[in-house]
């Protein structure tokens, strides 16, 4: 079996690609951090956030999150910039005149894109969830610093067991107007209601206040019980109320899949956040290949406008991809498309653009 060995031109293009990618990355991240500090400095001072926690807990964990989110932009700017300079210096012409085909010239570009895609996927699946856990905990304490309140929560916590909560406050971990209904063979068997249900982490259950239990019998008489205090353990914990768009970003892939299975069983409307996060983690890294081909196809020919024109087009297309990726999430929220198709739709469309530009570019 013949082993592929990179030639001088391969090492040259791959070296330039990776060098400019990380230069672009560090420059833009530095600018973003400066703007982020100016936006949040009042919260840091007001909530007395320690400097060490600002640097380590927030910004060190903010960098991989931001880097992965905008990796399509970094890849596109990198390819457009250094390929335009190669074209302006007639290096592309020299490469093609030396007997190297346009397709062969793309090989080091695609290898570099593969390395970036692997980096992005590694960050998405393993590094970023842990970093987000620390970062979001810091934001909850020093930036947002206000309790969440959820309204009209419906859960199927087990087959035939349904929970309804009129509202839930994270300030005191209390569910108001708590109801647990048990259904067997399409018939209501029992109903437990309480004015409030307070979570107690010491025994992993709820303290019910002013409760009312009705067990429905086959006859005309029902078994009714009421009281002021009752402790109960059900398949519902306080963390179930926090599984929203932010918290799913902190879950590793295995726990994210488990959450999706649990929420699907419960009929939880918040499942869309977990499904979007799952498919985003897989779809985003593949953009490196697509945007690399588009970038090379656009900038490999010398243009009268110079590199500035190419960079302008590159930034516009990269931002349009990122915006389209965010916009495609609306198809999930409105139940227009399934999450898998909606999150991969930008890749499909831009892959078509890449194929058209690639076909035109050698001519």
Short mmCIF file of C-alpha atoms in Angstrom, two decimals:
data_model
loop_
_atom_site.label_atom_id
_atom_site.label_comp_id
_atom_site.label_asym_id
_atom_site.label_seq_id
_atom_site.Cartn_x
_atom_site.Cartn_y
_atom_site.Cartn_z
CA UNK A 1 0.00 0.00 0.00
CA UNK A 2 1.42 3.33 -1.08
CA UNK A 3 1.63 5.91 1.70
CA UNK A 4 0.88 9.50 0.75
CA UNK A 5 3.78 11.81 1.49
CA UNK A 6 3.32 15.57 1.44
CA UNK A 7 5.36 17.43 -1.14
CA UNK A 8 6.92 20.86 -0.75
CA UNK A 9 3.84 22.58 -2.14
CA UNK A 10 1.63 20.61 0.30
CA UNK A 11 3.72 21.63 3.30
CA UNK A 12 3.80 25.21 2.05
CA UNK A 13 0.00 25.54 1.67
CA UNK A 14 -0.79 23.64 4.87
CA UNK A 15 1.73 25.71 6.82
CA UNK A 16 0.29 28.98 5.51
CA UNK A 17 -3.27 27.77 6.13
CA UNK A 18 -2.72 26.77 9.77
CA UNK A 19 -0.51 29.77 10.55
CA UNK A 20 -3.02 32.33 9.27
CA UNK A 21 -5.92 30.43 10.83
CA UNK A 22 -4.48 30.76 14.34
CA UNK A 23 -3.32 34.35 13.73
CA UNK A 24 -6.86 35.28 12.64
CA UNK A 25 -8.23 33.33 15.59
CA UNK A 26 -6.14 35.08 18.24
CA UNK A 27 -6.63 38.56 16.77
CA UNK A 28 -10.43 38.30 16.56
CA UNK A 29 -10.72 36.62 19.97
CA UNK A 30 -8.64 39.41 21.50
CA UNK A 31 -10.95 42.04 19.99
CA UNK A 32 -14.07 40.17 21.14
CA UNK A 33 -12.75 39.85 24.70
CA UNK A 34 -12.10 43.59 24.84
CA UNK A 35 -15.67 44.33 23.74
CA UNK A 36 -17.07 41.71 26.12
CA UNK A 37 -15.19 43.23 29.07
CA UNK A 38 -16.52 46.69 28.25
CA UNK A 39 -20.06 45.27 28.11
CA UNK A 40 -19.90 43.27 31.36
CA UNK A 41 -17.56 45.37 33.51
CA UNK A 42 -20.50 46.94 35.35
CA UNK A 43 -21.86 43.49 36.31
CA UNK A 44 -18.41 42.35 37.46
CA UNK A 45 -18.02 45.41 39.71
CA UNK A 46 -21.61 45.42 40.97
CA UNK A 47 -21.60 41.71 41.89
CA UNK A 48 -17.99 41.83 43.20
CA UNK A 49 -16.65 39.12 40.88
CA UNK A 50 -13.06 38.13 41.86
CA UNK A 51 -10.46 38.90 39.18
CA UNK A 52 -9.14 35.32 39.27
CA UNK A 53 -12.61 33.93 38.55
CA UNK A 54 -13.17 36.46 35.76
CA UNK A 55 -10.01 35.32 34.01
CA UNK A 56 -10.04 31.57 34.72
CA UNK A 57 -13.70 30.63 35.19
CA UNK A 58 -15.11 32.95 32.56
CA UNK A 59 -12.67 34.03 29.84
CA UNK A 60 -10.50 30.89 29.73
CA UNK A 61 -13.72 28.89 29.22
CA UNK A 62 -15.19 31.53 26.92
CA UNK A 63 -12.38 31.17 24.34
CA UNK A 64 -13.11 27.57 23.15
CA UNK A 65 -16.84 28.33 23.04
CA UNK A 66 -16.35 31.43 20.89
CA UNK A 67 -13.63 29.83 18.77
CA UNK A 68 -15.88 26.91 17.83
CA UNK A 69 -18.98 29.03 17.25
CA UNK A 70 -17.20 31.27 14.74
CA UNK A 71 -14.78 28.71 13.29
CA UNK A 72 -16.51 29.00 9.85
CA UNK A 73 -15.67 32.71 9.86
CA UNK A 74 -12.04 32.07 10.84
CA UNK A 75 -11.60 29.37 8.20
CA UNK A 76 -13.11 31.46 5.44
CA UNK A 77 -11.15 34.61 6.22
CA UNK A 78 -7.95 32.55 6.43
CA UNK A 79 -8.47 30.83 3.06
CA UNK A 80 -9.55 34.02 1.31
CA UNK A 81 -6.66 36.05 2.73
CA UNK A 82 -3.65 33.86 2.03
CA UNK A 83 -4.99 32.39 -1.25
CA UNK A 84 -5.67 35.92 -2.57
CA UNK A 85 -2.11 36.88 -1.68
CA UNK A 86 -0.79 33.79 -3.48
CA UNK A 87 -2.86 34.71 -6.54
CA UNK A 88 -1.72 38.35 -6.41
CA UNK A 89 1.92 37.17 -6.30
CA UNK A 90 1.27 34.83 -9.26
CA UNK A 91 2.03 31.80 -7.07
CA UNK A 92 -1.20 30.06 -8.14
CA UNK A 93 -0.25 30.53 -11.79
CA UNK A 94 3.20 29.09 -11.10
CA UNK A 95 1.71 26.06 -9.33
CA UNK A 96 -0.71 25.29 -12.17
CA UNK A 97 1.94 25.96 -14.83
CA UNK A 98 4.23 23.46 -13.11
CA UNK A 99 1.92 20.59 -14.05
CA UNK A 100 -0.11 20.46 -10.82
CA UNK A 101 -3.85 20.25 -11.52
CA UNK A 102 -6.37 22.44 -9.78
CA UNK A 103 -7.82 19.36 -8.05
CA UNK A 104 -4.37 18.34 -6.78
CA UNK A 105 -3.75 21.86 -5.48
CA UNK A 106 -6.87 21.51 -3.32
CA UNK A 107 -5.50 18.47 -1.46
CA UNK A 108 -3.44 20.39 1.17
CA UNK A 109 -6.39 22.77 1.64
CA UNK A 110 -8.74 19.88 2.37
CA UNK A 111 -6.23 18.20 4.71
CA UNK A 112 -5.94 21.45 6.66
CA UNK A 113 -9.74 21.75 6.70
CA UNK A 114 -9.93 18.18 8.03
CA UNK A 115 -7.55 19.04 10.89
CA UNK A 116 -9.67 22.08 11.78
CA UNK A 117 -12.88 20.02 11.54
CA UNK A 118 -11.41 17.41 13.92
CA UNK A 119 -10.37 20.19 16.30
CA UNK A 120 -13.86 21.70 16.14
CA UNK A 121 -15.58 18.36 16.73
CA UNK A 122 -13.26 17.55 19.65
CA UNK A 123 -14.08 20.89 21.22
CA UNK A 124 -17.82 20.40 20.63
CA UNK A 125 -18.04 16.90 22.05
CA UNK A 126 -15.63 16.99 24.98
CA UNK A 127 -13.99 20.33 25.82
CA UNK A 128 -16.75 22.92 25.39
CA UNK A 129 -19.48 21.18 27.49
CA UNK A 130 -17.17 21.14 30.53
CA UNK A 131 -16.00 24.69 29.84
CA UNK A 132 -19.61 25.87 29.45
CA UNK A 133 -20.54 24.36 32.80
CA UNK A 134 -18.02 26.60 34.57
CA UNK A 135 -18.70 29.61 32.35
CA UNK A 136 -22.49 29.52 32.72
CA UNK A 137 -22.21 29.02 36.49
CA UNK A 138 -20.08 32.17 36.62
CA UNK A 139 -22.63 34.07 34.50
CA UNK A 140 -25.51 32.95 36.70
CA UNK A 141 -23.73 34.23 39.78
CA UNK A 142 -22.02 37.42 38.60
CA UNK A 143 -23.71 38.51 35.36
CA UNK A 144 -27.37 37.54 35.35
CA UNK A 145 -27.80 37.22 39.13
CA UNK A 146 -31.58 36.89 39.06
CA UNK A 147 -33.91 33.94 39.65
CA UNK A 148 -35.55 32.13 36.76
CA UNK A 149 -39.27 31.46 36.81
CA UNK A 150 -40.91 28.90 34.56
CA UNK A 151 -44.61 28.86 33.69
CA UNK A 152 -47.02 26.02 32.82
CA UNK A 153 -44.65 23.06 32.93
CA UNK A 154 -46.00 19.70 31.74
CA UNK A 155 -44.00 16.46 32.14
CA UNK A 156 -44.62 12.77 31.72
CA UNK A 157 -42.16 11.55 34.33
CA UNK A 158 -42.94 7.87 33.72
CA UNK A 159 -45.40 5.92 31.54
CA UNK A 160 -48.81 6.97 32.81
CA UNK A 161 -47.50 9.48 35.39
CA UNK A 162 -48.01 13.15 34.50
CA UNK A 163 -46.83 16.23 36.38
CA UNK A 164 -48.14 19.76 35.95
CA UNK A 165 -46.63 22.83 37.61
CA UNK A 166 -48.22 26.25 37.19
CA UNK A 167 -44.92 28.02 37.92
CA UNK A 168 -41.47 27.25 39.27
CA UNK A 169 -39.06 29.70 40.91
CA UNK A 170 -35.33 28.97 40.99
CA UNK A 171 -34.92 31.53 43.78
CA UNK A 172 -36.33 29.10 46.37
CA UNK A 173 -36.58 25.89 44.28
CA UNK A 174 -40.35 25.89 44.74
CA UNK A 175 -43.04 24.59 42.37
CA UNK A 176 -46.43 26.28 42.73
CA UNK A 177 -49.75 24.53 42.03
CA UNK A 178 -48.13 21.12 41.83
CA UNK A 179 -50.23 18.26 40.35
CA UNK A 180 -49.36 14.59 39.83
CA UNK A 181 -51.83 12.45 37.89
CA UNK A 182 -51.63 8.67 37.45
CA UNK A 183 -53.32 7.13 34.42
CA UNK A 184 -53.70 3.39 33.82
CA UNK A 185 -55.46 1.86 30.81
CA UNK A 186 -56.57 5.34 29.72
CA UNK A 187 -58.31 5.92 33.05
CA UNK A 188 -57.40 8.40 35.77
CA UNK A 189 -56.44 6.35 38.83
CA UNK A 190 -55.25 9.03 41.27
CA UNK A 191 -54.55 12.72 41.48
CA UNK A 192 -52.20 14.44 43.91
CA UNK A 193 -52.39 18.25 44.22
CA UNK A 194 -50.44 20.65 46.43
CA UNK A 195 -50.24 24.40 46.83
CA UNK A 196 -46.43 24.26 46.75
CA UNK A 197 -43.73 21.64 46.35
CA UNK A 198 -40.30 22.57 47.74
CA UNK A 199 -37.23 20.64 46.59
CA UNK A 200 -35.03 19.12 49.30
CA UNK A 201 -31.65 17.89 48.08
CA UNK A 202 -30.90 16.08 51.37
CA UNK A 203 -33.27 13.23 50.56
CA UNK A 204 -33.81 13.94 46.84
CA UNK A 205 -37.52 14.63 47.08
CA UNK A 206 -40.23 17.25 47.51
CA UNK A 207 -41.94 18.76 50.56
CA UNK A 208 -45.62 19.17 49.65
CA UNK A 209 -47.66 21.83 51.45
CA UNK A 210 -51.46 21.78 51.69
CA UNK A 211 -51.80 18.61 49.69
CA UNK A 212 -54.90 16.83 48.46
CA UNK A 213 -54.97 13.20 47.22
CA UNK A 214 -57.91 11.59 45.45
CA UNK A 215 -57.82 7.90 44.48
CA UNK A 216 -60.54 7.03 41.98
CA UNK A 217 -62.23 3.68 42.58
CA UNK A 218 -64.46 1.59 40.35
CA UNK A 219 -67.52 2.39 42.41
CA UNK A 220 -69.15 5.71 43.19
CA UNK A 221 -67.06 6.36 46.29
CA UNK A 222 -63.58 7.91 45.99
CA UNK A 223 -60.79 7.68 48.53
CA UNK A 224 -59.83 11.24 49.53
CA UNK A 225 -56.96 12.30 51.77
CA UNK A 226 -55.64 15.75 52.62
CA UNK A 227 -53.14 17.37 54.96
CA UNK A 228 -50.66 20.17 55.51
CA UNK A 229 -47.32 18.39 55.03
CA UNK A 230 -46.23 15.44 52.91
CA UNK A 231 -42.81 14.32 51.70
CA UNK A 232 -42.65 12.45 48.40
CA UNK A 233 -40.08 11.16 45.95
CA UNK A 234 -40.99 11.07 42.25
CA UNK A 235 -39.02 10.81 39.01
CA UNK A 236 -38.69 14.58 38.87
CA UNK A 237 -35.81 16.63 40.27
CA UNK A 238 -35.07 20.31 40.41
CA UNK A 239 -32.55 20.00 37.56
CA UNK A 240 -35.37 19.03 35.18
CA UNK A 241 -36.61 22.62 35.32
CA UNK A 242 -33.26 23.97 34.15
CA UNK A 243 -32.86 21.93 30.95
CA UNK A 244 -33.10 24.91 28.63
CA UNK A 245 -31.07 26.37 25.76
CA UNK A 246 -28.15 27.28 28.02
CA UNK A 247 -27.90 24.19 30.19
CA UNK A 248 -27.83 21.70 27.28
CA UNK A 249 -24.58 23.34 26.18
CA UNK A 250 -22.97 22.06 29.38
CA UNK A 251 -23.83 18.39 28.82
CA UNK A 252 -21.34 15.91 27.33
CA UNK A 253 -22.62 13.94 24.35
CA UNK A 254 -23.64 10.84 26.32
CA UNK A 255 -25.69 12.83 28.84
CA UNK A 256 -27.16 14.92 26.05
CA UNK A 257 -28.43 11.75 24.32
CA UNK A 258 -29.83 10.49 27.64
CA UNK A 259 -31.61 13.81 28.19
CA UNK A 260 -33.16 13.65 24.71
CA UNK A 261 -34.46 10.12 25.40
CA UNK A 262 -35.90 11.21 28.76
CA UNK A 263 -37.52 14.36 27.40
CA UNK A 264 -38.98 12.43 24.46
CA UNK A 265 -40.61 10.01 26.89
CA UNK A 266 -41.94 12.91 29.00
CA UNK A 267 -43.22 14.90 26.06
CA UNK A 268 -41.11 17.81 27.25
CA UNK A 269 -41.25 20.82 24.90
CA UNK A 270 -37.68 21.73 25.93
CA UNK A 271 -36.42 18.75 23.93
CA UNK A 272 -35.86 21.04 20.95
CA UNK A 273 -32.98 22.75 22.77
CA UNK A 274 -31.19 19.44 23.28
CA UNK A 275 -31.88 18.27 19.73
CA UNK A 276 -30.59 21.52 18.23
CA UNK A 277 -27.45 21.32 20.36
CA UNK A 278 -26.82 17.70 19.35
CA UNK A 279 -27.04 18.33 15.60
CA UNK A 280 -25.18 21.64 15.79
CA UNK A 281 -22.19 19.89 17.35
CA UNK A 282 -22.03 17.50 14.39
CA UNK A 283 -22.96 19.88 11.55
CA UNK A 284 -20.70 22.82 12.38
CA UNK A 285 -17.30 21.07 11.94
CA UNK A 286 -18.16 20.01 8.39
CA UNK A 287 -18.46 23.64 7.37
CA UNK A 288 -14.65 23.77 7.32
CA UNK A 289 -14.59 21.64 4.14
CA UNK A 290 -17.39 23.52 2.41
CA UNK A 291 -16.13 27.02 3.17
CA UNK A 292 -12.56 26.06 2.27
CA UNK A 293 -13.63 24.99 -1.22
CA UNK A 294 -15.69 28.17 -1.64
CA UNK A 295 -12.79 30.31 -0.41
CA UNK A 296 -10.24 28.74 -2.75
CA UNK A 297 -12.62 28.90 -5.71
CA UNK A 298 -13.30 32.60 -5.13
CA UNK A 299 -9.76 33.77 -4.47
CA UNK A 300 -7.46 31.58 -6.58
CA UNK A 301 -7.65 33.91 -9.56
CA UNK A 302 -5.90 37.29 -9.59
CA UNK A 303 -8.46 40.10 -9.54
CA UNK A 304 -8.15 43.76 -10.29
CA UNK A 305 -9.68 44.68 -6.91
CA UNK A 306 -6.91 42.89 -4.99
CA UNK A 307 -7.20 40.95 -1.73
CA UNK A 308 -9.50 43.51 -0.10
CA UNK A 309 -12.35 42.66 -2.46
CA UNK A 310 -11.92 38.93 -1.85
CA UNK A 311 -11.79 39.38 1.92
CA UNK A 312 -14.98 41.46 1.80
CA UNK A 313 -16.79 38.74 -0.16
CA UNK A 314 -15.39 36.09 2.19
CA UNK A 315 -16.57 37.84 5.34
CA UNK A 316 -20.03 38.40 3.83
CA UNK A 317 -20.38 34.73 2.85
CA UNK A 318 -19.03 33.48 6.20
CA UNK A 319 -21.44 35.65 8.16
CA UNK A 320 -24.29 34.60 5.90
CA UNK A 321 -23.48 30.96 6.72
CA UNK A 322 -23.45 31.65 10.48
CA UNK A 323 -26.70 33.66 10.26
CA UNK A 324 -28.31 30.96 8.16
CA UNK A 325 -27.23 28.36 10.74
CA UNK A 326 -28.94 30.39 13.49
CA UNK A 327 -31.96 31.10 11.28
CA UNK A 328 -32.38 27.39 10.51
CA UNK A 329 -33.07 26.83 14.23
CA UNK A 330 -36.33 28.74 13.73
CA UNK A 331 -37.53 25.90 11.50
CA UNK A 332 -37.22 23.64 14.56
CA UNK A 333 -38.98 26.07 16.93
CA UNK A 334 -41.88 26.44 14.50
CA UNK A 335 -42.00 22.67 13.89
CA UNK A 336 -41.44 23.23 10.16
CA UNK A 337 -38.46 20.85 9.82
CA UNK A 338 -37.00 18.11 12.02
CA UNK A 339 -33.85 19.20 13.93
CA UNK A 340 -31.46 17.00 11.93
CA UNK A 341 -32.57 18.38 8.57
CA UNK A 342 -32.85 21.99 9.78
CA UNK A 343 -29.33 22.13 11.27
CA UNK A 344 -27.75 20.44 8.25
CA UNK A 345 -29.68 22.57 5.73
CA UNK A 346 -27.03 25.36 5.62
CA UNK A 347 -24.36 22.74 4.86
CA UNK A 348 -26.44 21.29 2.03
CA UNK A 349 -27.09 24.71 0.47
CA UNK A 350 -23.52 25.96 0.80
CA UNK A 351 -22.22 22.61 -0.46
CA UNK A 352 -24.20 23.27 -3.64
CA UNK A 353 -22.63 26.74 -3.88
CA UNK A 354 -19.18 25.21 -3.32
CA UNK A 355 -19.76 22.61 -6.05
CA UNK A 356 -20.84 25.30 -8.54
CA UNK A 357 -17.87 27.55 -7.77
CA UNK A 358 -15.46 24.61 -7.86
CA UNK A 359 -16.71 23.67 -11.32
CA UNK A 360 -16.25 27.22 -12.60
CA UNK A 361 -12.94 28.04 -10.89
CA UNK A 362 -10.48 26.02 -13.08
CA UNK A 363 -11.88 27.70 -16.19
#
